Coordinates of C-alpha atoms and ligand atoms in Angstrom, one line a residue:
X18 CA -30.5 -23.4 -35.4
X19 CA -28.7 -20.5 -34.0
X20 CA -25.4 -19.5 -35.6
X21 CA -22.5 -18.1 -33.5
X22 CA -22.1 -14.4 -33.9
X23 CA -20.6 -11.4 -32.1
X24 CA -23.2 -10.0 -29.7
X25 CA -24.6 -6.6 -30.3
X26 CA -25.4 -3.9 -27.8
X27 CA -29.1 -4.7 -28.0
X28 CA -28.5 -8.3 -26.9
X29 CA -27.8 -6.9 -23.5
X30 CA -31.3 -6.2 -22.2
X31 CA -30.7 -5.5 -18.5
X32 CA -32.4 -2.1 -17.8
X33 CA -30.1 -1.8 -14.7
X34 CA -27.4 -0.5 -17.1
X35 CA -27.7 3.3 -17.6
X36 CA -25.4 6.3 -17.8
X37 CA -27.0 7.5 -14.5
X38 CA -25.8 4.3 -12.7
X39 CA -22.4 4.2 -14.4
X40 CA -21.7 7.9 -13.6
X41 CA -22.5 7.5 -9.9
X42 CA -20.3 4.4 -9.5
X43 CA -17.7 5.9 -11.8
X44 CA -17.3 8.9 -9.6
X45 CA -16.9 6.8 -6.5
X46 CA -14.3 4.7 -8.3
X47 CA -12.5 7.8 -9.6
X48 CA -12.3 9.1 -6.0
X49 CA -11.0 5.9 -4.7
X50 CA -8.4 5.7 -7.5
X51 CA -7.3 9.3 -6.8
X52 CA -6.9 8.6 -3.1
X53 CA -5.1 5.4 -3.8
X54 CA -2.8 7.1 -6.4
X55 CA -1.8 10.0 -4.1
X56 CA -1.1 7.7 -1.1
X57 CA 0.7 5.3 -3.3
X58 CA 3.0 8.0 -4.6
X59 CA 3.8 8.9 -1.1
X60 CA 4.5 5.3 -0.2
X61 CA 6.8 4.9 -3.1
X62 CA 8.7 8.0 -2.2
X63 CA 8.9 7.0 1.4
X64 CA 10.4 3.7 0.4
X65 CA 13.2 5.2 -1.8
X66 CA 16.5 4.2 -0.2
X67 CA 17.7 7.8 0.2
X68 CA 15.2 10.4 -1.2
X69 CA 16.6 13.8 -2.1
X70 CA 14.1 15.6 0.3
X71 CA 13.7 13.3 3.3
X72 CA 10.2 12.5 4.5
X73 CA 9.6 14.5 7.7
X74 CA 9.9 12.4 11.0
X75 CA 6.6 13.9 12.3
X76 CA 3.8 12.9 12.7
X77 CA 5.1 9.5 13.8
X78 CA 1.9 7.9 12.6
X79 CA 2.0 9.6 9.1
X80 CA 3.0 6.6 7.1
X81 CA 0.7 4.4 9.1
X82 CA -2.3 6.5 8.1
X83 CA -1.4 7.0 4.4
X84 CA -0.5 3.4 3.8
X85 CA -3.7 2.2 5.7
X86 CA -5.7 4.6 3.4
X87 CA -3.9 3.3 0.4
X88 CA -4.8 -0.3 1.0
X89 CA -8.4 0.5 2.1
X90 CA -9.1 2.7 -1.0
X91 CA -7.7 0.0 -3.3
X92 CA -9.8 -2.7 -1.6
X93 CA -13.0 -0.5 -1.8
X94 CA -12.2 0.0 -5.5
X95 CA -12.5 -3.8 -6.3
X96 CA -16.3 -4.1 -6.0
X97 CA -16.7 -0.6 -7.6
X98 CA -14.6 -1.6 -10.6
X99 CA -16.5 -4.9 -11.0
X100 CA -19.9 -3.3 -11.0
X101 CA -18.8 -0.4 -13.2
X102 CA -17.3 -2.8 -15.8
X103 CA -20.5 -4.8 -15.7
X104 CA -22.6 -1.7 -16.4
X105 CA -20.6 -0.7 -19.5
X106 CA -19.3 -3.9 -21.0
X107 CA -22.0 -4.2 -23.7
X108 CA -20.5 -1.0 -25.1
X109 CA -17.5 -3.1 -26.2
X110 CA -19.7 -4.5 -28.9
X111 CA -20.8 -1.1 -30.3
X112 CA -20.2 -0.9 -34.1
X113 CA -17.3 1.5 -34.8
X114 CA -18.4 4.6 -36.7
X115 CA -17.6 4.9 -40.4
X116 CA -16.3 8.4 -41.1
X117 CA -12.6 8.4 -40.7
X118 CA -12.3 11.3 -38.2
X119 CA -14.9 9.9 -35.9
X120 CA -13.4 6.5 -36.3
X121 CA -10.0 7.9 -35.1
X122 CA -11.6 9.4 -32.0
X123 CA -13.4 6.2 -31.4
X124 CA -10.2 4.1 -31.6
X125 CA -8.3 6.6 -29.4
X126 CA -11.0 6.3 -26.8
X127 CA -11.0 2.5 -27.0
X128 CA -7.2 2.5 -26.6
X129 CA -7.4 4.6 -23.5
X130 CA -10.1 2.4 -22.1
X131 CA -8.1 -0.8 -22.8
X132 CA -5.1 0.8 -21.0
X133 CA -7.3 1.9 -18.1
X134 CA -9.0 -1.5 -17.6
X135 CA -5.8 -3.5 -18.0
X136 CA -3.8 -1.3 -15.7
X137 CA -6.6 -1.1 -13.1
X138 CA -7.0 -4.9 -13.0
X139 CA -3.2 -5.3 -12.7
X140 CA -3.0 -2.8 -9.9
X141 CA -5.9 -4.1 -7.8
X142 CA -4.8 -7.8 -8.4
X143 CA -1.2 -7.3 -7.5
X144 CA -2.1 -5.0 -4.6
X145 CA -4.5 -7.6 -3.2
X146 CA -2.0 -10.4 -3.6
X147 CA 0.7 -8.2 -2.0
X148 CA -1.4 -7.5 1.2
X149 CA -1.5 -11.3 1.7
X150 CA 2.3 -11.1 1.7
X151 CA 2.4 -13.4 -1.3
X152 CA 4.7 -12.4 -4.2
X153 CA 4.1 -15.0 -7.0
X154 CA 6.1 -13.1 -9.6
X155 CA 9.7 -12.2 -10.5
X156 CA 9.4 -8.4 -11.0
X157 CA 9.9 -5.9 -8.3
X158 CA 6.4 -5.2 -6.8
X159 CA 7.1 -1.6 -5.9
X160 CA 8.6 -0.3 -9.2
X161 CA 6.1 -2.2 -11.4
X162 CA 3.0 -1.2 -9.3
X163 CA 4.3 2.4 -9.4
X164 CA 4.9 2.5 -13.2
X165 CA 1.5 0.9 -13.9
X166 CA -0.2 3.4 -11.6
X167 CA 0.9 6.2 -14.0
X168 CA -0.6 4.4 -16.9
X169 CA -3.8 4.0 -14.9
X170 CA -4.0 7.6 -13.8
X171 CA -3.1 9.0 -17.3
X172 CA -5.7 6.9 -19.0
X173 CA -8.2 7.7 -16.3
X174 CA -7.6 11.4 -17.0
X175 CA -8.4 10.9 -20.7
X176 CA -11.4 8.8 -19.8
X177 CA -12.8 11.4 -17.5
X178 CA -12.3 14.2 -20.1
X179 CA -14.0 12.2 -22.8
X180 CA -17.0 11.1 -20.5
X181 CA -17.5 14.5 -18.7
X182 CA -20.4 15.5 -21.0
X183 CA -22.2 12.2 -20.5
X184 CA -21.7 12.4 -16.7
X185 CA -22.9 16.0 -16.6
X186 CA -26.1 14.9 -18.5
X187 CA -26.7 11.8 -16.4
X188 CA -25.9 12.9 -12.9
X189 CA -28.8 15.3 -12.2
X190 CA -31.3 12.7 -13.4
X191 CA -32.9 10.3 -11.0
X192 CA -31.4 6.9 -11.4
X193 CA -34.9 5.4 -11.7
X194 CA -36.4 8.2 -13.8
X195 CA -38.2 5.7 -16.1
X196 CA -40.3 4.3 -13.2
X197 CA -40.0 1.0 -11.3
X198 CA -39.1 -2.1 -13.2
X199 CA -42.2 -3.8 -14.7
X200 CA -42.8 -7.0 -12.8
X201 CA -40.7 -5.9 -9.8
X202 CA -37.1 -6.9 -9.2
X203 CA -34.0 -4.8 -8.5
X204 CA -34.2 -1.1 -9.2
X205 CA -31.2 0.9 -10.4
X206 CA -31.2 2.7 -7.1
X207 CA -31.1 -0.8 -5.5
X208 CA -28.1 -1.7 -7.6
X209 CA -26.3 1.5 -6.7
X210 CA -27.0 1.0 -3.0
X211 CA -25.9 -2.7 -3.1
X212 CA -22.6 -1.5 -4.7
X213 CA -22.0 1.0 -1.9
X214 CA -22.8 -1.8 0.5
X215 CA -20.3 -4.1 -1.2
X216 CA -17.6 -1.4 -1.0
X217 CA -18.4 -0.9 2.7
X218 CA -18.1 -4.6 3.4
X219 CA -14.8 -4.7 1.6
X220 CA -13.6 -1.8 3.8
X221 CA -14.7 -3.4 7.0
X222 CA -13.3 -6.8 6.0
X223 CA -9.8 -5.3 5.7
X224 CA -9.8 -2.3 8.1
X225 CA -8.8 -4.5 11.0
X226 CA -5.3 -4.6 9.4
X227 CA -4.7 -1.2 10.9
X228 CA -7.6 -0.4 13.1
X229 CA -7.4 -2.6 16.2
X230 CA -11.0 -2.6 17.4
X231 CA -12.2 -3.7 13.9
X232 CA -10.1 -6.8 14.0
X233 CA -12.9 -9.1 15.0
X234 CA -15.1 -8.1 12.1
X235 CA -12.3 -7.9 9.5
X236 CA -12.4 -11.4 8.2
X237 CA -10.1 -10.6 5.3
X238 CA -7.4 -8.8 7.4
X239 CA -4.4 -10.9 6.8
X240 CA -2.5 -10.2 10.0
X241 CA -4.3 -11.3 13.1
X242 CA -2.4 -8.9 15.4
X243 CA -1.0 -11.8 17.4
X244 CA 2.5 -12.7 17.1
X245 CA 5.1 -12.7 19.8
X246 CA 4.7 -9.7 22.1
X247 CA 1.3 -8.8 20.5
X248 CA 2.9 -7.7 17.2
X249 CA 2.8 -9.5 13.9
X250 CA 6.0 -10.8 12.4
X251 CA 6.9 -10.4 8.7
X252 CA 10.2 -12.3 8.4
X253 CA 11.1 -14.6 11.2
X254 CA 14.7 -15.0 12.5
X255 CA 14.7 -18.6 11.1
X256 CA 13.6 -17.4 7.6
X257 CA 16.3 -14.7 7.7
X258 CA 18.9 -17.2 8.8
X259 CA 20.0 -15.0 11.7
X260 CA 19.2 -17.1 14.8
X261 CA 22.7 -18.2 15.5
X262 CA 24.3 -14.7 15.0
X263 CA 21.6 -13.0 16.9
X264 CA 22.0 -15.2 20.0
X265 CA 25.7 -15.5 19.9
X266 CA 27.6 -14.5 23.0
X267 CA 30.0 -12.6 20.8
X268 CA 27.3 -10.2 19.5
X269 CA 28.3 -6.6 19.3
X270 CA 26.8 -3.7 17.3
X271 CA 29.6 -2.2 15.3
X272 CA 29.5 1.5 14.5
X273 CA 32.0 2.7 11.9
X274 CA 32.8 6.3 11.0
X275 CA 35.8 7.9 9.4
X276 CA 37.9 4.7 9.4
X277 CA 37.2 4.0 13.1
X278 CA 34.9 1.2 14.4
X279 CA 33.4 1.1 17.9
X280 CA 31.7 -2.0 19.1
X281 CA 28.7 -2.1 21.6
X282 CA 27.8 -5.3 23.3
X283 CA 24.2 -5.8 24.5
X284 CA 25.5 -5.0 28.0
X285 CA 27.1 -1.8 26.8
X286 CA 23.8 -0.8 25.1
X287 CA 21.8 -1.6 28.3
X288 CA 24.1 0.5 30.4
X289 CA 23.4 3.6 28.4
X290 CA 20.4 5.9 29.2
X291 CA 17.2 3.9 28.3
X292 CA 14.2 5.6 26.6
X293 CA 10.7 4.4 25.9
X294 CA 8.8 5.5 22.8
X295 CA 5.4 4.5 21.5
X296 CA 5.8 4.1 17.8
X297 CA 4.0 2.1 15.1
X298 CA 5.3 -0.5 12.7
X299 CA 3.4 0.2 9.5
X300 CA 4.0 -2.4 6.9
X301 CA 3.6 -1.6 3.2
X302 CA 1.5 -4.7 3.0
X303 CA -1.2 -2.8 4.9
X304 CA -1.1 -3.9 8.5
X305 CA 0.1 -1.6 11.2
X306 CA 0.4 -1.8 15.0
X307 CA 1.5 0.6 17.6
X308 CA 3.9 -0.6 20.3
X309 CA 5.9 0.6 23.2
X310 CA 9.6 0.3 22.4
X311 CA 12.5 0.7 24.9
X312 CA 16.2 1.1 24.2
X313 CA 18.9 3.6 23.5
X314 CA 18.5 6.7 21.3
X315 CA 20.3 6.1 18.1
X316 CA 21.8 9.6 18.5
X317 CA 23.3 8.5 21.8
X318 CA 25.0 5.6 20.2
X319 CA 26.2 7.8 17.4
X320 CA 27.6 10.3 19.9
X321 CA 29.4 7.5 21.7
X322 CA 31.0 6.5 18.4
X323 CA 32.0 10.0 17.5
X324 CA 29.5 10.5 14.6
X325 CA 28.6 14.2 14.4
X326 CA 25.0 15.4 14.2
X327 CA 23.8 16.0 10.6
X328 CA 25.2 12.7 9.3
X329 CA 23.3 10.3 7.1
X330 CA 23.8 6.8 8.4
X331 CA 23.2 3.4 7.0
X332 CA 22.1 0.4 9.2
X333 CA 22.8 -3.2 8.3
X334 CA 21.2 -6.4 9.6
X335 CA 23.0 -9.5 10.7
X336 CA 20.9 -11.1 7.9
X337 CA 23.2 -11.9 5.1
X338 CA 20.7 -11.6 2.2
X339 CA 17.2 -10.3 1.9
X340 CA 15.7 -7.2 0.4
X341 CA 15.4 -5.4 3.7
X342 CA 18.7 -6.2 5.3
X343 CA 19.9 -2.6 5.0
X344 CA 18.3 0.8 5.3
X345 CA 19.5 4.4 5.2
X346 CA 18.5 7.1 7.8
X347 CA 18.8 10.7 6.6
X348 CA 20.3 12.9 9.3
X349 CA 16.9 14.2 10.3
X350 CA 16.0 10.6 11.2
X351 CA 19.3 9.6 12.8
X352 CA 19.2 12.7 15.0
X353 CA 15.5 12.5 15.9
X354 CA 15.0 11.9 19.7
X355 CA 12.4 9.2 19.1
X356 CA 14.7 7.1 16.8
X357 CA 15.8 4.1 18.9
X358 CA 18.1 1.2 18.8
X359 CA 15.3 -0.8 20.4
X360 CA 16.2 -3.6 22.9
X361 CA 12.8 -3.9 24.5
X362 CA 9.2 -4.4 23.3
X363 CA 6.3 -3.9 25.6
X364 CA 8.5 -4.0 28.6
X365 CA 10.3 -7.3 27.7
X366 CA 13.5 -8.0 25.8
X367 CA 12.8 -8.1 22.1
X368 CA 11.7 -11.5 20.9
X369 CA 14.1 -12.9 18.3
X370 CA 11.5 -12.6 15.6
X371 CA 11.1 -8.9 16.3
X372 CA 14.8 -8.3 16.0
X373 CA 16.7 -9.4 19.1
X374 CA 19.2 -8.3 20.3
X375 CA 18.6 -4.8 18.7
X376 CA 16.5 -3.3 16.0
X377 CA 15.9 0.1 14.6
X378 CA 12.6 1.8 15.2
X379 CA 12.0 5.4 14.0
X380 CA 8.9 7.6 13.7
X381 CA 7.0 7.9 10.4
X382 CA 8.9 5.3 8.5
X383 CA 7.7 2.4 6.3
X384 CA 8.0 -1.0 8.0
X385 CA 10.5 -2.2 5.4
X386 CA 13.0 0.3 6.8
X387 CA 12.6 -0.7 10.5
X388 CA 15.6 -2.9 10.3
X389 CA 15.7 -6.0 12.6
X390 CA 18.8 -7.7 14.0
X391 CA 21.1 -4.7 13.8
X392 CA 24.7 -5.7 13.1
X393 CA 26.4 -2.6 11.9
X394 CA 25.9 1.1 11.5
X395 CA 28.0 3.1 9.1
X396 CA 28.3 6.8 8.8
Ligands
LIG11 N1 16.6 -7.4 8.7 C1 15.3 -7.3 8.4 N2 14.6 -6.3 9.0 C2 13.3 -6.2 8.6 C3 12.7 -7.0 7.7 C4 13.5 -8.0 7.1 O1 13.0 -8.8 6.3 N3 14.8 -8.1 7.5 N4 11.3 -6.8 7.4 C5 10.8 -5.5 7.6 C6 9.4 -5.4 7.4 S1 8.8 -5.5 5.8 C7 8.5 -5.0 8.4 S2 6.9 -4.7 8.1 C8 9.0 -4.9 9.8 C9 8.1 -5.8 10.6 O2 8.6 -5.9 11.9 P1 8.2 -7.1 12.9 O3 8.4 -8.4 12.1 O4 8.9 -7.0 14.1 O5 6.7 -6.8 13.1 O6 10.3 -5.3 9.9 C10 11.2 -4.9 8.9 N5 12.6 -5.2 9.3
LIG12 MO1 6.6 -4.9 5.8

């Protein structure tokens, strides 16, 4: 009869586990985490309501690229992390050393690994759920994801420093330096290649979120690219409860500045000089799509209302509640020639789900700040 006991390292007999395999996958995982961290910092900063130093308005596609790379590097990290954890998890059952100094080092290392694994799993899991536009939690996604990212990157730095000698030793060696497996079967090289393959499939499966021509192979890309006027919709007019206000004959965009309020009906806006700009919507959830927008320059509207250049303005939606009903434009955005009060999308009047009668569209700006159903501008 066998008795239940804690397994020991020697109980794990797969010869596929080796420092040479773990180092290679670990480096790829480290790079994807690094890229994900940097692009994530940028995304967090770009979403601040009114950052001290505004994000530049050019290039117009900047946020589209950084956020696309953020979601892709996070997605590629999922298979890398799973395989990496598999290659090292027997080490969890290593007997801790006896002498007190070594024991302390051992415990410190274990603590950093616990923090790294827990934070990595949290980041990838919440990130994946977020790109499906599903928020089954009460905390603020952005601030929590951001805070946990610092735990991950801090414990990753400790982990890399501790493991550097092992990696240095293992990397120059051939992964299969002890010959092919007796009796055939998967080689370590085969495992490493399969892992690259899995990461590649994960990339292709989601890249269609932002790369149009990959859409047909991107089975996991959550946004199909169709929606009214060829553009996905995040929050519909019905969900936002704005349908009546947006279609009301009494609609007017109010612009207030220095105690004075001007009102612009849709006809007023249409009688001003019309511009067309090709600008992307780049959602933090990872999808993005470029479109041709027509409408009035925000700067022209501000001029007509007597708002001087160099003024930070805040725009407000007809939507009465909702996290994205209001956004701030630093002066550099409000004064940029490409920033529009958009009335037209792809040559047709905006559909109500894209923000009819008027929405904001500005270059290099996270989707959450491209406010739909504009009701009021305050300066
Ligand atoms: N008023 C308002 N504007 C909004 C939102 C919203 O919920 N309410 N969602 C934002 C988000 S998250 C994105 S990605 C874009 C999407 O624009 P679209 O639905 O026209 O594609 O609109 C933004 N503008
Ligand atoms: Mo979004």
